[in-house]
Amino acid sequence: MSGGAGPAGDNARLTRRWQGALMDNFGTPRLPLVRGRGTRVWDAEGVAYLDFVGGIAVNALGHAHPAVVRAVGEQIASLGHVSNLFIAEPTVRLAERLLRLAGREGRVYFSNSGAEANEAALKIGRLTGRPHMVAATGGFHGRTMGALALTGQPAKQLPFRPLPGEVTHVPYGDAGALRAAVTERTALVVLEPVQGENGVIVPPPGYLRAARGITEANGALLVLDEIQTGVGRTGRWFAAEAEGVEADVVTLAKGLGGGLPIGATLAFGAAATLLTPGTHGSTFSGNPVVCAAALAVLDTIEEAGLLDAVTRAGERLRRGLRVPGHPLVREVRGAGLLLGVVLGGEVATRVQQAAQDRGLLVNAVAPDVVRLAPPLTVSDGEVDEFVDGFRAGLSDVLEESLTVA
Ligand code: PLP
């Protein structure tokens, strides 16, 4: 558990430097981290943690995975950046690879984040000539102005209104409400297969299939935001495979780059050719180093059989958290290794701290929900270690509440 020990006080010193130099839009982060390996990270004082935040569902292969390290090293040593005025082979290979994984003909646009992947989807929607868009209440699609317009969380939107586009938000999981909102003026419907940021909310079975039917009937595009759920996170390359749904546009980011920033907008059918020369772009689009990292992630997921491993580890984690029942755990929901532990009260921040005190990093994603998104490579031993520590942390919170009461 030890390693890279720094002097006591280094966490506080780095935190103060952060506060003095960085904008406060995130609030002060919980902890400075200086090193990671696999599922484990170390803080500035050398304390080790089992990382079940995973950089917010980003670190698909954990920290410092040799395949990613090698791919990045080799690529930056040969050709680091060419801009979109030239072609780099890893960019083409990654686009071809993603289309092969989707099993369909289409085209890919690369960007640098999830929000940008959705911005591209939104611009594709605009180019249909239709003005209206539909998204889900509570959904999260990013913080740039277009993506924020789709994000169904008014508190995040409020300071930045007016936002672009005519967007109707409908209750997530309610196919009837979706049917009532989509018309022949609707360019696109954007949905997450599982609402990650909203507390890991799984829609009722058949919802995505219904969304496919409704969009098709009205000639609207179905955009599936798989930024959090894609690239193996739920035990499939794309979470929507579980319902056999083929969207017109799929957005990816997070896990794809194995820790490097990338977004991808995959479009199929007529949607694949709406962006024409000059309509969209970014200097870093398809950067070969980032694409090489993403190829290493996809290769490793395939070669190590990680899709099945995710399903097995997810089940082990769920079982461990549910059995025997704990008085603070109401439910464990989600898919694969994107899980939400629903607590019997608004104590998620306290549980997050109790877990951290026991050497576990988790994320209080909602007042009563703790999100778990460990690397897809997490071992059975690490799952068991986490379960034991997390349950003990839950009991710490319970005891503390009883003492206070
Ligand atoms: N879409 C979904 C479903 C997300 O979970 C996120 C980030 O949490 C985004 C979009 C935005 O991605 P980014 O933070 O990379 O802009």
PDB file of C-alpha atoms in Angstrom, residues 26-171:
ATOM      1  CA  PHE A  26     -14.912  23.061  -9.646  1.00  0.00           C
ATOM      2  CA  GLY A  27     -14.673  24.113  -6.014  1.00  0.00           C
ATOM      3  CA  THR A  28     -11.523  22.883  -4.270  1.00  0.00           C
ATOM      4  CA  PRO A  29     -10.870  19.212  -5.187  1.00  0.00           C
ATOM      5  CA  ARG A  30     -10.780  16.657  -2.385  1.00  0.00           C
ATOM      6  CA  LEU A  31      -7.207  15.472  -2.626  1.00  0.00           C
ATOM      7  CA  PRO A  32      -4.002  15.990  -4.591  1.00  0.00           C
ATOM      8  CA  LEU A  33      -2.901  12.806  -6.377  1.00  0.00           C
ATOM      9  CA  VAL A  34       0.638  12.337  -7.618  1.00  0.00           C
ATOM     10  CA  ARG A  35       0.915   8.773  -8.930  1.00  0.00           C
ATOM     11  CA  GLY A  36      -1.208   5.850 -10.078  1.00  0.00           C
ATOM     12  CA  ARG A  37      -0.777   2.220 -11.069  1.00  0.00           C
ATOM     13  CA  GLY A  38      -3.683   0.017 -12.129  1.00  0.00           C
ATOM     14  CA  THR A  39      -6.583   0.588  -9.743  1.00  0.00           C
ATOM     15  CA  ARG A  40      -4.434   2.323  -7.124  1.00  0.00           C
ATOM     16  CA  VAL A  41      -3.427   5.975  -6.705  1.00  0.00           C
ATOM     17  CA  TRP A  42      -1.195   7.762  -4.210  1.00  0.00           C
ATOM     18  CA  ASP A  43      -1.651  11.209  -2.710  1.00  0.00           C
ATOM     19  CA  ALA A  44       1.079  13.790  -2.164  1.00  0.00           C
ATOM     20  CA  GLU A  45       1.850  12.338   1.275  1.00  0.00           C
ATOM     21  CA  GLY A  46       2.263   8.782  -0.028  1.00  0.00           C
ATOM     22  CA  VAL A  47      -1.088   7.436   1.141  1.00  0.00           C
ATOM     23  CA  ALA A  48      -2.544   4.818  -1.243  1.00  0.00           C
ATOM     24  CA  TYR A  49      -6.185   4.596  -2.321  1.00  0.00           C
ATOM     25  CA  LEU A  50      -8.175   2.075  -4.304  1.00  0.00           C
ATOM     26  CA  ASP A  51      -9.581   4.244  -7.092  1.00  0.00           C
ATOM     27  CA  PHE A  52     -13.251   3.507  -7.854  1.00  0.00           C
ATOM     28  CA  VAL A  53     -13.779   6.980  -9.346  1.00  0.00           C
ATOM     29  CA  GLY A  54     -11.512   6.207 -12.283  1.00  0.00           C
ATOM     30  CA  GLY A  55     -11.175   9.851 -13.310  1.00  0.00           C
ATOM     31  CA  ILE A  56     -15.001   9.922 -13.608  1.00  0.00           C
ATOM     32  CA  ALA A  57     -15.353   6.739 -15.668  1.00  0.00           C
ATOM     33  CA  VAL A  58     -12.346   7.643 -17.821  1.00  0.00           C
ATOM     34  CA  ASN A  59      -9.503   5.331 -16.820  1.00  0.00           C
ATOM     35  CA  ALA A  60     -10.743   2.232 -18.641  1.00  0.00           C
ATOM     36  CA  LEU A  61      -7.409   0.436 -18.183  1.00  0.00           C
ATOM     37  CA  GLY A  62      -6.548   2.024 -14.855  1.00  0.00           C
ATOM     38  CA  HIS A  63      -3.478   4.169 -14.303  1.00  0.00           C
ATOM     39  CA  ALA A  64      -0.223   3.848 -16.251  1.00  0.00           C
ATOM     40  CA  HIS A  65      -1.329   0.809 -18.268  1.00  0.00           C
ATOM     41  CA  PRO A  66       1.746  -0.393 -20.212  1.00  0.00           C
ATOM     42  CA  ALA A  67      -0.170  -0.622 -23.511  1.00  0.00           C
ATOM     43  CA  VAL A  68      -1.236   3.041 -23.293  1.00  0.00           C
ATOM     44  CA  VAL A  69       2.191   4.177 -22.064  1.00  0.00           C
ATOM     45  CA  ARG A  70       3.886   2.361 -24.965  1.00  0.00           C
ATOM     46  CA  ALA A  71       1.435   3.622 -27.606  1.00  0.00           C
ATOM     47  CA  VAL A  72       1.702   7.237 -26.456  1.00  0.00           C
ATOM     48  CA  GLY A  73       5.499   7.084 -26.151  1.00  0.00           C
ATOM     49  CA  GLU A  74       5.991   5.575 -29.594  1.00  0.00           C
ATOM     50  CA  GLN A  75       3.574   7.934 -31.295  1.00  0.00           C
ATOM     51  CA  ILE A  76       4.837  11.165 -29.709  1.00  0.00           C
ATOM     52  CA  ALA A  77       8.379  10.062 -30.563  1.00  0.00           C
ATOM     53  CA  SER A  78       7.518   9.705 -34.234  1.00  0.00           C
ATOM     54  CA  LEU A  79       4.662  12.089 -35.127  1.00  0.00           C
ATOM     55  CA  GLY A  80       2.944  14.096 -32.400  1.00  0.00           C
ATOM     56  CA  HIS A  81       0.593  16.398 -34.234  1.00  0.00           C
ATOM     57  CA  VAL A  82      -0.218  17.220 -37.837  1.00  0.00           C
ATOM     58  CA  SER A  83      -3.451  19.306 -37.657  1.00  0.00           C
ATOM     59  CA  ASN A  84      -6.396  18.644 -39.917  1.00  0.00           C
ATOM     60  CA  LEU A  85      -4.424  19.915 -42.918  1.00  0.00           C
ATOM     61  CA  PHE A  86      -2.661  16.535 -43.089  1.00  0.00           C
ATOM     62  CA  ILE A  87      -3.508  12.878 -42.520  1.00  0.00           C
ATOM     63  CA  ALA A  88      -2.066  10.773 -39.709  1.00  0.00           C
ATOM     64  CA  GLU A  89      -2.573   7.026 -40.004  1.00  0.00           C
ATOM     65  CA  PRO A  90      -3.626   6.343 -36.359  1.00  0.00           C
ATOM     66  CA  THR A  91      -6.551   8.743 -36.817  1.00  0.00           C
ATOM     67  CA  VAL A  92      -7.818   6.802 -39.819  1.00  0.00           C
ATOM     68  CA  ARG A  93      -7.222   3.473 -38.069  1.00  0.00           C
ATOM     69  CA  LEU A  94      -9.189   4.560 -35.004  1.00  0.00           C
ATOM     70  CA  ALA A  95     -12.125   5.798 -37.088  1.00  0.00           C
ATOM     71  CA  GLU A  96     -12.164   2.524 -39.049  1.00  0.00           C
ATOM     72  CA  ARG A  97     -11.926   0.573 -35.810  1.00  0.00           C
ATOM     73  CA  LEU A  98     -14.847   2.394 -34.161  1.00  0.00           C
ATOM     74  CA  LEU A  99     -17.034   1.865 -37.219  1.00  0.00           C
ATOM     75  CA  ARG A 100     -16.107  -1.837 -37.202  1.00  0.00           C
ATOM     76  CA  LEU A 101     -17.084  -2.060 -33.528  1.00  0.00           C
ATOM     77  CA  ALA A 102     -20.407  -0.394 -34.342  1.00  0.00           C
ATOM     78  CA  GLY A 103     -20.794  -2.946 -37.162  1.00  0.00           C
ATOM     79  CA  ARG A 104     -22.099  -0.316 -39.572  1.00  0.00           C
ATOM     80  CA  GLU A 105     -20.948   1.969 -42.335  1.00  0.00           C
ATOM     81  CA  GLY A 106     -20.611   5.569 -41.272  1.00  0.00           C
ATOM     82  CA  ARG A 107     -18.199   8.416 -40.608  1.00  0.00           C
ATOM     83  CA  VAL A 108     -16.413   9.683 -37.521  1.00  0.00           C
ATOM     84  CA  TYR A 109     -15.545  13.182 -36.294  1.00  0.00           C
ATOM     85  CA  PHE A 110     -12.921  13.383 -33.541  1.00  0.00           C
ATOM     86  CA  SER A 111     -12.785  16.086 -30.899  1.00  0.00           C
ATOM     87  CA  ASN A 112     -11.192  16.586 -27.497  1.00  0.00           C
ATOM     88  CA  SER A 113     -13.966  16.036 -24.944  1.00  0.00           C
ATOM     89  CA  GLY A 114     -17.454  14.725 -24.409  1.00  0.00           C
ATOM     90  CA  ALA A 115     -19.060  18.136 -24.666  1.00  0.00           C
ATOM     91  CA  GLU A 116     -17.419  18.686 -28.037  1.00  0.00           C
ATOM     92  CA  ALA A 117     -18.569  15.275 -29.280  1.00  0.00           C
ATOM     93  CA  ASN A 118     -22.119  16.406 -28.481  1.00  0.00           C
ATOM     94  CA  GLU A 119     -21.553  19.851 -30.044  1.00  0.00           C
ATOM     95  CA  ALA A 120     -20.760  18.069 -33.300  1.00  0.00           C
ATOM     96  CA  ALA A 121     -23.930  15.982 -32.941  1.00  0.00           C
ATOM     97  CA  LEU A 122     -25.905  19.165 -32.363  1.00  0.00           C
ATOM     98  CA  LYS A 123     -24.449  20.791 -35.476  1.00  0.00           C
ATOM     99  CA  ILE A 124     -25.294  17.675 -37.487  1.00  0.00           C
ATOM    100  CA  GLY A 125     -28.843  18.101 -36.178  1.00  0.00           C
ATOM    101  CA  ARG A 126     -28.902  21.756 -37.276  1.00  0.00           C
ATOM    102  CA  LEU A 127     -27.866  20.748 -40.769  1.00  0.00           C
ATOM    103  CA  THR A 128     -31.048  18.716 -41.165  1.00  0.00           C
ATOM    104  CA  GLY A 129     -32.749  22.120 -41.420  1.00  0.00           C
ATOM    105  CA  ARG A 130     -35.075  21.333 -38.510  1.00  0.00           C
ATOM    106  CA  PRO A 131     -35.053  23.687 -35.517  1.00  0.00           C
ATOM    107  CA  HIS A 132     -36.247  21.582 -32.574  1.00  0.00           C
ATOM    108  CA  MET A 133     -34.434  19.146 -30.272  1.00  0.00           C
ATOM    109  CA  VAL A 134     -35.557  16.841 -27.486  1.00  0.00           C
ATOM    110  CA  ALA A 135     -33.485  15.725 -24.503  1.00  0.00           C
ATOM    111  CA  ALA A 136     -34.211  14.221 -21.095  1.00  0.00           C
ATOM    112  CA  THR A 137     -34.699  15.938 -17.772  1.00  0.00           C
ATOM    113  CA  GLY A 138     -31.710  15.258 -15.541  1.00  0.00           C
ATOM    114  CA  GLY A 139     -29.570  14.285 -18.523  1.00  0.00           C
ATOM    115  CA  PHE A 140     -25.995  15.510 -18.765  1.00  0.00           C
ATOM    116  CA  HIS A 141     -24.356  16.276 -22.100  1.00  0.00           C
ATOM    117  CA  GLY A 142     -21.587  18.725 -21.200  1.00  0.00           C
ATOM    118  CA  ARG A 143     -20.885  22.356 -20.300  1.00  0.00           C
ATOM    119  CA  THR A 144     -20.193  24.107 -23.595  1.00  0.00           C
ATOM    120  CA  MET A 145     -23.135  26.271 -24.629  1.00  0.00           C
ATOM    121  CA  GLY A 146     -24.699  23.854 -27.135  1.00  0.00           C
ATOM    122  CA  ALA A 147     -24.189  20.785 -24.965  1.00  0.00           C
ATOM    123  CA  LEU A 148     -25.461  22.762 -21.981  1.00  0.00           C
ATOM    124  CA  ALA A 149     -28.660  23.555 -23.877  1.00  0.00           C
ATOM    125  CA  LEU A 150     -29.222  19.778 -24.136  1.00  0.00           C
ATOM    126  CA  THR A 151     -28.253  19.148 -20.503  1.00  0.00           C
ATOM    127  CA  GLY A 152     -31.507  18.769 -18.585  1.00  0.00           C
ATOM    128  CA  GLN A 153     -30.323  20.330 -15.326  1.00  0.00           C
ATOM    129  CA  PRO A 154     -31.691  23.888 -14.960  1.00  0.00           C
ATOM    130  CA  ALA A 155     -29.311  24.894 -12.146  1.00  0.00           C
ATOM    131  CA  LYS A 156     -26.339  24.385 -14.491  1.00  0.00           C
ATOM    132  CA  GLN A 157     -28.077  26.273 -17.315  1.00  0.00           C
ATOM    133  CA  LEU A 158     -29.529  29.205 -15.423  1.00  0.00           C
ATOM    134  CA  PRO A 159     -26.513  31.586 -15.255  1.00  0.00           C
ATOM    135  CA  PHE A 160     -25.866  31.106 -18.991  1.00  0.00           C
ATOM    136  CA  ARG A 161     -29.287  31.639 -20.519  1.00  0.00           C
ATOM    137  CA  PRO A 162     -30.205  32.254 -23.274  1.00  0.00           C
ATOM    138  CA  LEU A 163     -28.786  28.989 -24.604  1.00  0.00           C
ATOM    139  CA  PRO A 164     -28.774  28.064 -28.287  1.00  0.00           C
ATOM    140  CA  GLY A 165     -31.504  25.968 -29.842  1.00  0.00           C
ATOM    141  CA  GLU A 166     -35.090  25.141 -29.172  1.00  0.00           C
ATOM    142  CA  VAL A 167     -34.904  22.236 -26.734  1.00  0.00           C
ATOM    143  CA  THR A 168     -37.760  20.370 -25.043  1.00  0.00           C
ATOM    144  CA  HIS A 169     -36.807  18.313 -22.002  1.00  0.00           C
ATOM    145  CA  VAL A 170     -38.965  15.283 -21.221  1.00  0.00           C
ATOM    146  CA  PRO A 171     -38.940  12.935 -18.203  1.00  0.00           C
TER     147      PRO A 171
END
